[in-house]
Short mmCIF file of C-alpha atoms and ligand atoms in Angstrom, two decimals:
data_model
loop_
_atom_site.label_atom_id
_atom_site.label_comp_id
_atom_site.label_asym_id
_atom_site.label_seq_id
_atom_site.Cartn_x
_atom_site.Cartn_y
_atom_site.Cartn_z
CA MET L 1 -9.55 -57.81 33.76
CA ILE L 2 -7.82 -61.13 34.12
CA GLU L 3 -9.21 -63.97 36.30
CA LEU L 4 -7.99 -67.20 36.86
CA LYS L 5 -9.65 -69.80 39.28
CA ASN L 6 -7.85 -73.04 39.90
CA VAL L 7 -5.93 -72.81 36.62
CA THR L 8 -3.69 -75.26 35.38
CA LYS L 9 -1.35 -76.12 32.43
CA ILE L 10 0.54 -79.27 31.83
CA TYR L 11 2.63 -79.27 28.73
CA ASN L 12 1.49 -82.74 27.12
CA SER L 13 5.03 -83.17 25.35
CA THR L 14 6.79 -83.68 28.85
CA TYR L 15 4.02 -83.68 31.32
CA ILE L 16 5.58 -80.41 32.95
CA MET L 17 2.96 -78.65 35.05
CA ALA L 18 4.03 -75.25 34.45
CA ILE L 19 1.20 -73.69 36.18
CA ASP L 20 -0.13 -75.28 39.03
CA ASN L 21 -3.31 -74.72 40.26
CA ILE L 22 -3.40 -70.92 40.32
CA SER L 23 -6.04 -68.51 41.14
CA LEU L 24 -5.50 -64.62 40.66
CA GLU L 25 -7.18 -61.45 39.60
CA ILE L 26 -6.02 -58.57 37.80
CA ASP L 27 -8.31 -55.61 37.75
CA ASP L 28 -8.75 -52.82 35.23
CA GLY L 29 -6.36 -50.36 35.88
CA GLU L 30 -3.71 -52.30 37.55
CA PHE L 31 0.08 -51.95 37.35
CA VAL L 32 1.51 -55.36 38.42
CA PHE L 33 5.16 -57.05 38.06
CA LEU L 34 5.14 -60.95 37.33
CA ILE L 35 8.25 -62.16 39.01
CA GLY L 36 10.03 -65.55 39.71
CA PRO L 37 12.86 -67.37 38.80
CA SER L 38 13.47 -69.20 35.22
CA GLY L 39 11.11 -71.97 34.48
CA ALA L 40 8.82 -70.58 36.98
CA GLY L 41 5.94 -70.36 34.47
CA LYS L 42 5.98 -66.36 33.86
CA SER L 43 6.18 -67.26 29.97
CA THR L 44 3.48 -69.85 30.20
CA LEU L 45 1.04 -67.31 32.00
CA ILE L 46 1.55 -64.65 29.41
CA LYS L 47 0.84 -67.26 26.54
CA LEU L 48 -2.25 -68.50 28.25
CA ILE L 49 -3.36 -64.94 28.22
CA LEU L 50 -2.82 -64.49 24.83
CA HIS L 51 -4.57 -68.26 24.05
CA GLU L 52 -1.29 -69.30 22.43
CA GLU L 53 -1.51 -72.16 24.76
CA GLU L 54 -4.51 -73.54 26.37
CA ILE L 55 -5.39 -74.52 29.96
CA SER L 56 -5.68 -77.89 30.83
CA GLY L 57 -7.84 -77.37 33.90
CA GLY L 58 -9.66 -74.55 35.99
CA LYS L 59 -11.17 -71.39 34.52
CA MET L 60 -9.94 -68.38 33.10
CA LYS L 61 -11.22 -64.94 31.78
CA VAL L 62 -9.53 -62.32 29.86
CA ASN L 63 -10.95 -59.27 28.98
CA GLY L 64 -14.68 -60.79 29.03
CA TYR L 65 -13.31 -63.95 27.13
CA ASP L 66 -13.82 -67.46 28.50
CA LEU L 67 -10.72 -69.24 27.55
CA GLY L 68 -12.30 -72.64 28.35
CA ARG L 69 -15.05 -72.09 25.98
CA LEU L 70 -13.33 -69.52 23.63
CA LYS L 71 -14.55 -70.01 19.58
CA ARG L 72 -11.91 -69.91 17.22
CA ARG L 73 -13.29 -66.80 15.48
CA GLN L 74 -12.62 -65.00 18.78
CA ILE L 75 -9.34 -65.33 19.16
CA PRO L 76 -7.69 -62.37 17.23
CA TYR L 77 -10.71 -60.44 19.30
CA LEU L 78 -8.82 -61.21 22.45
CA ARG L 79 -5.40 -61.30 21.30
CA ARG L 80 -6.24 -57.85 20.02
CA SER L 81 -7.32 -56.64 23.58
CA VAL L 82 -3.78 -57.24 25.18
CA GLY L 83 -0.86 -55.50 23.39
CA ILE L 84 2.50 -56.90 23.90
CA VAL L 85 5.98 -56.00 24.00
CA PHE L 86 9.22 -58.10 24.06
CA GLN L 87 12.95 -57.94 25.32
CA ASP L 88 13.89 -57.95 21.77
CA PHE L 89 11.56 -55.34 20.46
CA ARG L 90 10.73 -57.49 17.39
CA LEU L 91 9.96 -54.72 14.97
CA LEU L 92 9.80 -55.38 11.54
CA PRO L 93 13.51 -54.48 10.15
CA ASP L 94 12.52 -53.13 6.82
CA LYS L 95 9.66 -51.11 7.61
CA THR L 96 9.97 -47.66 8.89
CA VAL L 97 8.45 -46.50 12.50
CA PHE L 98 5.32 -45.56 10.88
CA GLU L 99 4.98 -48.63 8.95
CA ASN L 100 5.46 -50.59 11.77
CA ILE L 101 2.62 -49.01 13.73
CA ALA L 102 0.41 -48.76 10.91
CA PHE L 103 0.72 -52.51 9.81
CA ALA L 104 -0.53 -53.64 13.44
CA MET L 105 -3.32 -51.34 12.52
CA GLN L 106 -4.16 -52.42 9.17
CA ILE L 107 -4.16 -56.23 10.32
CA VAL L 108 -6.90 -55.32 12.40
CA GLY L 109 -8.80 -53.50 9.74
CA ALA L 110 -7.74 -49.85 10.29
CA ASP L 111 -8.16 -47.52 7.53
CA ARG L 112 -6.09 -45.20 6.03
CA ARG L 113 -7.66 -42.23 7.71
CA LYS L 114 -8.03 -43.96 11.50
CA ILE L 115 -4.12 -44.55 10.85
CA GLU L 116 -3.10 -41.22 9.94
CA ARG L 117 -4.90 -39.93 13.04
CA ILE L 118 -3.76 -42.66 15.75
CA VAL L 119 0.34 -42.83 14.54
CA PRO L 120 0.84 -39.54 15.53
CA GLN L 121 -0.82 -39.89 18.83
CA VAL L 122 1.16 -42.79 19.91
CA LEU L 123 4.25 -41.65 18.75
CA LYS L 124 3.82 -38.36 20.63
CA LEU L 125 2.99 -40.83 23.69
CA THR L 126 6.18 -42.40 23.18
CA GLY L 127 8.31 -39.37 22.61
CA LEU L 128 8.96 -40.80 18.92
CA THR L 129 7.61 -37.48 17.04
CA GLY L 130 9.83 -37.01 14.46
CA LYS L 131 11.19 -40.49 14.11
CA GLU L 132 8.58 -41.57 11.92
CA LYS L 133 10.71 -42.33 9.05
CA MET L 134 13.50 -44.28 10.63
CA LYS L 135 14.09 -47.80 10.30
CA PRO L 136 14.50 -49.65 13.60
CA HIS L 137 18.37 -50.06 12.84
CA GLN L 138 18.88 -46.34 12.86
CA LEU L 139 17.10 -46.10 16.17
CA SER L 140 19.03 -46.82 19.79
CA GLY L 141 17.33 -49.50 22.11
CA GLY L 142 15.47 -47.45 24.17
CA GLU L 143 13.98 -45.64 20.88
CA GLN L 144 13.23 -49.17 19.64
CA GLN L 145 11.30 -50.42 22.57
CA ARG L 146 9.43 -46.87 22.55
CA ALA L 147 8.36 -47.70 19.16
CA ALA L 148 7.49 -51.47 19.93
CA LEU L 149 5.30 -49.88 22.67
CA ALA L 150 3.78 -47.29 20.10
CA ARG L 151 2.80 -50.48 18.15
CA ALA L 152 1.08 -52.16 20.81
CA LEU L 153 -0.65 -48.94 22.04
CA ALA L 154 -2.19 -48.07 18.54
CA ASN L 155 -4.75 -50.34 18.70
CA LYS L 156 -5.81 -49.24 22.30
CA PRO L 157 -5.81 -52.69 23.80
CA PRO L 158 -6.77 -52.37 27.61
CA VAL L 159 -3.97 -54.56 28.97
CA LEU L 160 -0.53 -54.08 27.67
CA ILE L 161 1.82 -56.88 28.70
CA ALA L 162 5.76 -56.44 28.72
CA ASP L 163 7.76 -59.25 28.65
CA GLU L 164 11.17 -58.29 30.30
CA PRO L 165 11.08 -54.95 28.42
CA THR L 166 14.14 -53.49 29.85
CA GLY L 167 16.46 -56.71 29.49
CA ASN L 168 18.65 -55.19 26.48
CA LEU L 169 18.61 -51.62 28.00
CA ASP L 170 20.96 -49.91 30.04
CA PRO L 171 19.66 -48.72 33.38
CA ASP L 172 19.14 -45.08 32.33
CA THR L 173 17.05 -46.32 29.64
CA ALA L 174 15.25 -49.21 31.62
CA TRP L 175 14.05 -46.40 33.64
CA GLU L 176 12.70 -44.41 31.04
CA ILE L 177 10.65 -47.47 29.75
CA MET L 178 9.39 -47.84 32.78
CA ARG L 179 8.26 -44.50 33.75
CA LEU L 180 6.58 -44.33 29.95
CA LEU L 181 4.87 -47.92 31.18
CA GLU L 182 3.82 -45.75 34.15
CA GLU L 183 2.33 -43.25 32.36
CA VAL L 184 0.52 -45.58 29.94
CA ASN L 185 -0.76 -46.90 33.01
CA LYS L 186 -2.00 -43.70 34.47
CA LEU L 187 -4.03 -43.59 31.17
CA GLY L 188 -5.94 -46.39 32.09
CA THR L 189 -4.35 -49.47 30.77
CA THR L 190 -4.03 -52.32 32.53
CA VAL L 191 0.17 -53.23 32.49
CA ILE L 192 1.65 -56.30 33.51
CA VAL L 193 5.83 -56.43 33.28
CA ALA L 194 7.57 -59.70 33.68
CA THR L 195 10.99 -58.93 34.69
CA HIS L 196 14.00 -59.63 36.54
CA ALA L 197 14.78 -56.08 37.25
CA LYS L 198 15.17 -56.15 40.73
CA ASP L 199 16.14 -52.40 41.59
CA ILE L 200 13.22 -51.31 39.30
CA VAL L 201 10.53 -53.35 41.16
CA ASN L 202 11.72 -52.59 44.61
CA ARG L 203 11.90 -48.88 43.78
CA MET L 204 8.24 -48.89 42.05
CA ASN L 205 6.02 -50.28 44.78
CA LYS L 206 3.50 -51.90 42.39
CA ARG L 207 1.84 -55.01 43.20
CA VAL L 208 4.15 -58.00 42.87
CA ILE L 209 2.87 -61.64 41.86
CA ALA L 210 5.72 -63.96 42.55
CA LEU L 211 5.77 -67.37 40.81
CA LYS L 212 7.91 -70.18 41.25
CA ASP L 213 7.37 -73.93 40.04
CA GLY L 214 3.79 -72.80 38.91
CA VAL L 215 2.46 -71.63 42.15
CA ILE L 216 2.02 -67.87 43.60
CA VAL L 217 4.38 -67.87 46.00
CA ARG L 218 3.93 -64.27 46.89
CA ASP L 219 1.31 -61.53 45.83
CA GLU L 220 1.71 -58.26 47.80
CA LYS L 221 -0.09 -54.81 46.86
CA GLU L 222 3.41 -52.64 47.40
CA GLY L 223 5.58 -55.62 46.98
CA GLN L 224 9.64 -55.93 46.75
CA TYR L 225 11.56 -58.25 44.71
CA ASP L 226 12.81 -60.28 47.36
CA HIS L 227 10.68 -61.03 50.41
CA VAL L 228 11.44 -58.65 53.02
P1 ADP V 301 9.49 -68.62 32.94
O1 ADP V 301 9.18 -67.53 31.96
O2 ADP V 301 8.94 -68.27 34.30
O3 ADP V 301 11.01 -68.82 32.55
P2 ADP V 301 8.48 -70.95 31.51
O4 ADP V 301 6.59 -70.53 31.53
O5 ADP V 301 9.14 -70.69 30.20
O6 ADP V 301 8.74 -70.24 32.82
O7 ADP V 301 8.36 -72.41 32.05
C1 ADP V 301 7.90 -72.97 32.78
C2 ADP V 301 7.78 -74.69 32.74
O8 ADP V 301 7.39 -75.07 31.72
C3 ADP V 301 9.63 -74.85 32.90
O9 ADP V 301 9.65 -76.16 33.65
C4 ADP V 301 9.88 -75.44 31.34
O10 ADP V 301 10.37 -76.13 31.01
C5 ADP V 301 8.11 -75.42 30.80
N1 ADP V 301 7.70 -75.37 29.46
C6 ADP V 301 7.73 -74.25 29.14
N2 ADP V 301 7.28 -74.21 27.83
C7 ADP V 301 7.14 -75.21 27.65
C8 ADP V 301 6.70 -76.44 26.04
N3 ADP V 301 6.48 -75.26 25.00
N4 ADP V 301 6.78 -77.35 26.23
C9 ADP V 301 7.03 -78.17 27.42
N5 ADP V 301 7.36 -77.45 28.35
C10 ADP V 301 7.48 -75.93 28.58
#
């Protein structure tokens, strides 16, 4: 669960108010599109969720962690509770698919047995069974995004954020990734997708939160990309 109450974020270097008094709740199990023009504050909101940037005012809770009074030692646990995938996949180029996923698990202390058990599960979920020995450059864009998704899900985070996940993919492949995100959501993970993909937003009938100049200009249950 993600809760914001009158949250602001002002970047100290520029005095820009990137998030301007936002109140918002995203419940466990929701599927949410986060839309808005460039500079609207989408990336800042994602950074606040991951505590890569600190809130300047208000109250914010992510998966039970109160970001206003987070202790340094809690930060890794907070981040572990939020999986993330990016437009450019960010897989480690010299590691195989298996090793990319295993590495993410080792960082949080998983042992060999657990890794051997979980990796095939997430590969199956993402349709990558058989590709575990491939390096990222041997995969198609869609497969690379699936591998990134498998890695993000390996530690079973309650929340998954996808930051423009289909930006580098052709339309058919983009749809495959969106269907996969929908499936992940149906299995219980809260999914937040920041995107400019109008067609996808318009056809999926999910909650749409639209930001502009750091303000929520629209929050609709089965929303569209543009106001209708
Ligand atoms: P979006 O992801 O919707 O394009 P951002 O969250 O990146 O929007 O940006 C929101 C506003 O905050 C913009 O005006 C941007 O210039 C500003 N901003 C973003 N990151 C920083 C930063 N690290 N330092 C100063 N200003 C920033």
